[in-house]
């Protein structure tokens, strides 16, 4: 089967501000996120991509822009099924404020039971993004063969759901998975599916104690149970 490279979009202005962006308009990559996007062509140098699929939200299109410029021949498709969760009334609110909402305890412990007020159920997010990943993978296999590699640029919670599905984990365990902004995760659907790599940024600075980078990366990936991290 082909290899799927899951790319989380680069760091955004909402990430920097500690907001749950959801589908709010005007959320763009911040300076650090733009640098992450600019590094993507070099990170993927030599990897023959058959296709790139992305969430239609601006931050994902921005993340892929340098790669598209470097590879103008690369087929690129937007897919509404891999857009961000609709957080409804939680959209664009501060994560610190949301931590006090009674529903947050369920978000942390039983995501499959969560329906965001005025928004989407996490179980529905899981169903649509997994269907998209597996459907595109089958299409790539049919057109390009079992050795093809393809890329999907999407959002943190979506990556958590796809990885949980590949590992055979219940949705209620997906909070144990924390992909950083601009990280790459590799999955090969087979019998069984294989998680070949997870959350690869090429940067180990977060593991060096007491540095600005370690504090930044810890905040990005481990503090927020919605939005894929801060």
GROMACS .gro file of C-alpha atoms in nm, residues 71-226:
model
  156
   71UNK     CA    1   0.700   2.140  -0.724
   72UNK     CA    2   0.459   2.304  -0.969
   73UNK     CA    3   0.385   1.964  -1.124
   74UNK     CA    4   0.248   1.822  -0.795
   75UNK     CA    5  -0.129   1.753  -0.808
   76UNK     CA    6  -0.295   1.929  -0.513
   77UNK     CA    7  -0.654   1.881  -0.399
   78UNK     CA    8  -0.856   2.052  -0.124
   79UNK     CA    9  -1.098   1.826   0.064
   80UNK     CA   10  -1.368   1.958   0.298
   81UNK     CA   11  -1.363   1.627   0.486
   82UNK     CA   12  -1.022   1.708   0.635
   83UNK     CA   13  -1.110   2.058   0.751
   84UNK     CA   14  -1.088   2.153   1.117
   85UNK     CA   15  -1.351   2.045   1.368
   86UNK     CA   16  -1.644   2.286   1.396
   87UNK     CA   17  -1.608   2.394   1.759
   88UNK     CA   18  -1.929   2.598   1.744
   89UNK     CA   19  -1.952   2.843   2.034
   90UNK     CA   20  -1.601   2.751   2.146
   91UNK     CA   21  -1.449   2.887   1.825
   92UNK     CA   22  -1.184   3.155   1.876
   93UNK     CA   23  -1.209   3.142   2.256
   94UNK     CA   24  -0.906   3.135   2.483
   95UNK     CA   25  -0.793   2.784   2.575
   96UNK     CA   26  -0.729   2.893   2.936
   97UNK     CA   27  -1.090   3.009   2.958
   98UNK     CA   28  -1.221   2.688   2.801
   99UNK     CA   29  -1.033   2.481   3.059
  100UNK     CA   30  -1.301   2.582   3.313
  101UNK     CA   31  -1.593   2.467   3.097
  102UNK     CA   32  -1.766   2.156   3.240
  103UNK     CA   33  -1.757   1.991   2.895
  104UNK     CA   34  -1.376   2.003   2.896
  105UNK     CA   35  -1.362   1.715   3.145
  106UNK     CA   36  -1.547   1.500   2.890
  107UNK     CA   37  -1.322   1.624   2.609
  108UNK     CA   38  -1.028   1.495   2.809
  109UNK     CA   39  -1.174   1.164   2.926
  110UNK     CA   40  -1.441   1.057   2.677
  111UNK     CA   41  -1.404   1.239   2.342
  112UNK     CA   42  -1.648   1.004   2.171
  113UNK     CA   43  -1.930   1.156   2.381
  114UNK     CA   44  -1.846   1.519   2.300
  115UNK     CA   45  -2.065   1.743   2.086
  116UNK     CA   46  -1.938   2.100   2.091
  117UNK     CA   47  -2.214   2.354   2.166
  118UNK     CA   48  -2.349   2.470   1.832
  119UNK     CA   49  -2.081   2.264   1.658
  120UNK     CA   50  -1.966   1.917   1.565
  121UNK     CA   51  -1.937   1.584   1.745
  122UNK     CA   52  -1.583   1.452   1.775
  123UNK     CA   53  -1.703   1.109   1.667
  124UNK     CA   54  -1.823   1.267   1.341
  125UNK     CA   55  -1.486   1.437   1.292
  126UNK     CA   56  -1.320   1.099   1.342
  127UNK     CA   57  -1.549   0.932   1.086
  128UNK     CA   58  -1.504   1.190   0.812
  129UNK     CA   59  -1.126   1.232   0.838
  130UNK     CA   60  -1.059   0.857   0.856
  131UNK     CA   61  -1.285   0.799   0.555
  132UNK     CA   62  -1.097   1.070   0.365
  133UNK     CA   63  -0.753   0.932   0.451
  134UNK     CA   64  -0.843   0.575   0.361
  135UNK     CA   65  -1.034   0.679   0.050
  136UNK     CA   66  -0.754   0.893  -0.090
  137UNK     CA   67  -0.503   0.620  -0.006
  138UNK     CA   68  -0.701   0.366  -0.207
  139UNK     CA   69  -0.725   0.611  -0.498
  140UNK     CA   70  -0.349   0.674  -0.491
  141UNK     CA   71  -0.284   0.299  -0.484
  142UNK     CA   72  -0.511   0.245  -0.785
  143UNK     CA   73  -0.350   0.523  -0.989
  144UNK     CA   74   0.013   0.518  -0.877
  145UNK     CA   75   0.072   0.173  -0.730
  146UNK     CA   76   0.161   0.035  -0.387
  147UNK     CA   77   0.495   0.215  -0.358
  148UNK     CA   78   0.353   0.566  -0.399
  149UNK     CA   79   0.390   0.836  -0.134
  150UNK     CA   80   0.130   1.107  -0.083
  151UNK     CA   81   0.079   1.396   0.156
  152UNK     CA   82  -0.218   1.525   0.355
  153UNK     CA   83  -0.194   1.864   0.529
  154UNK     CA   84  -0.456   1.894   0.800
  155UNK     CA   85  -0.518   1.981   1.165
  156UNK     CA   86  -0.403   1.841   1.498
  157UNK     CA   87  -0.723   1.670   1.611
  158UNK     CA   88  -0.765   1.518   1.264
  159UNK     CA   89  -0.415   1.371   1.275
  160UNK     CA   90  -0.485   1.233   1.622
  161UNK     CA   91  -0.801   1.064   1.490
  162UNK     CA   92  -0.628   0.914   1.186
  163UNK     CA   93  -0.338   0.783   1.395
  164UNK     CA   94  -0.575   0.636   1.654
  165UNK     CA   95  -0.765   0.456   1.379
  166UNK     CA   96  -0.443   0.318   1.227
  167UNK     CA   97  -0.331   0.188   1.567
  168UNK     CA   98  -0.671   0.034   1.644
  169UNK     CA   99  -0.728   0.271   1.935
  170UNK     CA  100  -1.072   0.380   2.050
  171UNK     CA  101  -1.142   0.748   1.996
  172UNK     CA  102  -1.148   0.792   2.373
  173UNK     CA  103  -0.772   0.726   2.374
  174UNK     CA  104  -0.680   0.978   2.106
  175UNK     CA  105  -0.588   1.245   2.362
  176UNK     CA  106  -0.270   1.045   2.424
  177UNK     CA  107  -0.147   1.152   2.079
  178UNK     CA  108   0.010   1.498   2.039
  179UNK     CA  109   0.141   1.609   1.697
  180UNK     CA  110   0.339   1.934   1.687
  181UNK     CA  111   0.273   2.206   1.429
  182UNK     CA  112   0.455   2.129   1.103
  183UNK     CA  113   0.527   1.772   1.214
  184UNK     CA  114   0.518   1.478   0.974
  185UNK     CA  115   0.358   1.143   1.056
  186UNK     CA  116   0.385   0.843   0.823
  187UNK     CA  117   0.122   0.568   0.795
  188UNK     CA  118   0.101   0.273   0.560
  189UNK     CA  119  -0.240   0.107   0.540
  190UNK     CA  120  -0.199  -0.267   0.524
  191UNK     CA  121  -0.292  -0.570   0.730
  192UNK     CA  122  -0.238  -0.430   0.986
  193UNK     CA  123  -0.177  -0.059   0.921
  194UNK     CA  124   0.170   0.055   1.024
  195UNK     CA  125   0.268   0.376   1.199
  196UNK     CA  126   0.610   0.431   1.044
  197UNK     CA  127   0.688   0.767   1.197
  198UNK     CA  128   0.508   1.005   1.429
  199UNK     CA  129   0.536   1.378   1.484
  200UNK     CA  130   0.871   1.423   1.312
  201UNK     CA  131   0.989   1.785   1.308
  202UNK     CA  132   1.362   1.717   1.287
  203UNK     CA  133   1.395   1.933   1.599
  204UNK     CA  134   1.477   1.789   1.942
  205UNK     CA  135   1.503   2.126   2.119
  206UNK     CA  136   1.191   2.056   2.324
  207UNK     CA  137   1.382   1.786   2.513
  208UNK     CA  138   1.657   2.022   2.626
  209UNK     CA  139   1.549   2.142   2.973
  210UNK     CA  140   1.498   2.509   3.053
  211UNK     CA  141   1.520   2.656   2.705
  212UNK     CA  142   1.282   2.885   2.523
  213UNK     CA  143   1.232   2.615   2.259
  214UNK     CA  144   1.137   2.350   2.514
  215UNK     CA  145   0.880   2.577   2.674
  216UNK     CA  146   0.737   2.676   2.335
  217UNK     CA  147   0.710   2.321   2.204
  218UNK     CA  148   0.559   2.188   2.526
  219UNK     CA  149   0.289   2.454   2.507
  220UNK     CA  150   0.221   2.378   2.141
  221UNK     CA  151   0.170   2.006   2.180
  222UNK     CA  152   0.076   1.904   2.531
  223UNK     CA  153  -0.142   2.159   2.707
  224UNK     CA  154  -0.466   2.169   2.509
  225UNK     CA  155  -0.697   1.868   2.459
  226UNK     CA  156  -0.874   2.037   2.166
   0.00000   0.00000   0.00000
